[in-house]
Amino acid sequence: MTQLREINEKYIKEEIDARKNLELALNEAIANLPKEKSNILKLHELWGQTTKIKCRLAILDSLNTDAETASKYECLANEYTAEAHFLNSTY
């Protein structure tokens, strides 16, 4: 049980860090492309909706198992990182 908790905590921390990095990338993209603020925010909202659905589908095999939490947060971290990379590449 301790090992499972440690694994879950690792992925939860990765998700938190990725979310913070995404917020920084979002703010930087808006600061560097102020005329595109509306589009950046719209894309962020749509990307968030896509991430929620994508991660839900990605973890179907692990629902109601010990791996569910880790799988969910790993997926979220990966998607937030991908969005941040995209935003950082736009300016």
Coordinates of C-alpha atoms in Angstrom, one line a residue:
M1 CA 0.0 0.0 0.0
T2 CA 2.9 2.4 0.7
Q3 CA 4.3 1.8 -2.7
L4 CA 1.0 2.5 -4.4
R5 CA 0.6 5.7 -2.4
E6 CA 4.1 6.8 -3.4
I7 CA 3.4 6.1 -7.1
N8 CA 0.1 8.1 -6.9
E9 CA 1.8 11.0 -5.1
K10 CA 4.5 11.0 -7.8
Y11 CA 2.0 11.4 -10.6
I12 CA -0.1 13.9 -8.7
K13 CA 3.0 16.0 -8.2
E14 CA 3.8 15.7 -11.9
E15 CA 0.3 16.9 -12.8
I16 CA 0.6 19.9 -10.4
D17 CA 4.0 20.9 -11.8
A18 CA 2.8 20.5 -15.4
R19 CA -0.3 22.6 -14.7
K20 CA 1.9 25.3 -13.2
N21 CA 4.1 25.2 -16.2
L22 CA 1.1 25.4 -18.5
E23 CA -0.2 28.5 -16.6
L24 CA 3.2 30.1 -17.1
A25 CA 3.2 29.2 -20.8
L26 CA -0.3 30.6 -21.2
N27 CA 0.6 33.9 -19.5
E28 CA 3.8 34.2 -21.6
A29 CA 1.9 33.5 -24.8
I30 CA -0.6 36.2 -24.0
A31 CA 2.1 38.6 -23.0
N32 CA 4.0 38.0 -26.2
L33 CA 1.0 37.9 -28.5
P34 CA -1.5 40.3 -26.9
K35 CA -3.5 40.7 -30.0
E36 CA -4.2 36.9 -30.0
K37 CA -5.3 36.8 -26.3
S38 CA -8.8 35.9 -27.2
N39 CA -7.7 33.0 -29.5
I40 CA -5.2 31.8 -27.0
L41 CA -7.8 31.7 -24.2
K42 CA -10.3 30.0 -26.5
L43 CA -7.8 27.4 -27.5
H44 CA -6.8 26.8 -23.9
E45 CA -10.5 26.2 -23.0
L46 CA -11.0 23.8 -25.9
W47 CA -7.7 22.0 -25.2
G48 CA -8.8 21.6 -21.6
Q49 CA -12.1 20.0 -22.7
T50 CA -10.2 17.7 -25.0
T51 CA -7.7 16.8 -22.3
K52 CA -10.5 15.8 -19.9
I53 CA -12.2 13.6 -22.5
K54 CA -8.9 12.2 -23.8
C55 CA -7.6 11.2 -20.4
R56 CA -11.0 9.7 -19.4
L57 CA -10.8 7.4 -22.5
A58 CA -7.1 6.7 -22.0
I59 CA -7.6 5.3 -18.5
L60 CA -10.6 3.1 -19.2
D61 CA -8.5 -0.1 -18.7
S62 CA -7.4 1.1 -15.3
L63 CA -10.8 2.2 -13.9
N64 CA -11.5 0.8 -10.5
T65 CA -7.9 -0.6 -10.2
D66 CA -4.9 0.4 -8.2
A67 CA -3.5 2.1 -11.3
E68 CA -6.4 4.4 -11.9
T69 CA -5.1 7.4 -10.0
A70 CA -1.6 7.2 -11.4
S71 CA -2.9 6.7 -14.9
K72 CA -5.2 9.7 -14.7
Y73 CA -2.6 12.1 -13.3
E74 CA 0.1 10.9 -15.7
C75 CA -2.3 11.5 -18.7
L76 CA -3.2 15.0 -17.4
A77 CA 0.5 15.9 -16.8
N78 CA 1.4 14.7 -20.3
E79 CA -1.4 16.7 -21.9
Y80 CA -0.6 19.9 -19.9
T81 CA 3.0 19.5 -21.0
A82 CA 2.0 19.1 -24.6
E83 CA -0.2 22.2 -24.5
A84 CA 2.6 24.2 -22.8
H85 CA 5.1 23.1 -25.5
F86 CA 2.7 24.2 -28.2
L87 CA 2.1 27.6 -26.6
N88 CA 5.8 28.1 -26.1
S89 CA 6.4 27.4 -29.8
T90 CA 3.9 30.1 -31.0
Y91 CA 6.1 33.1 -30.3

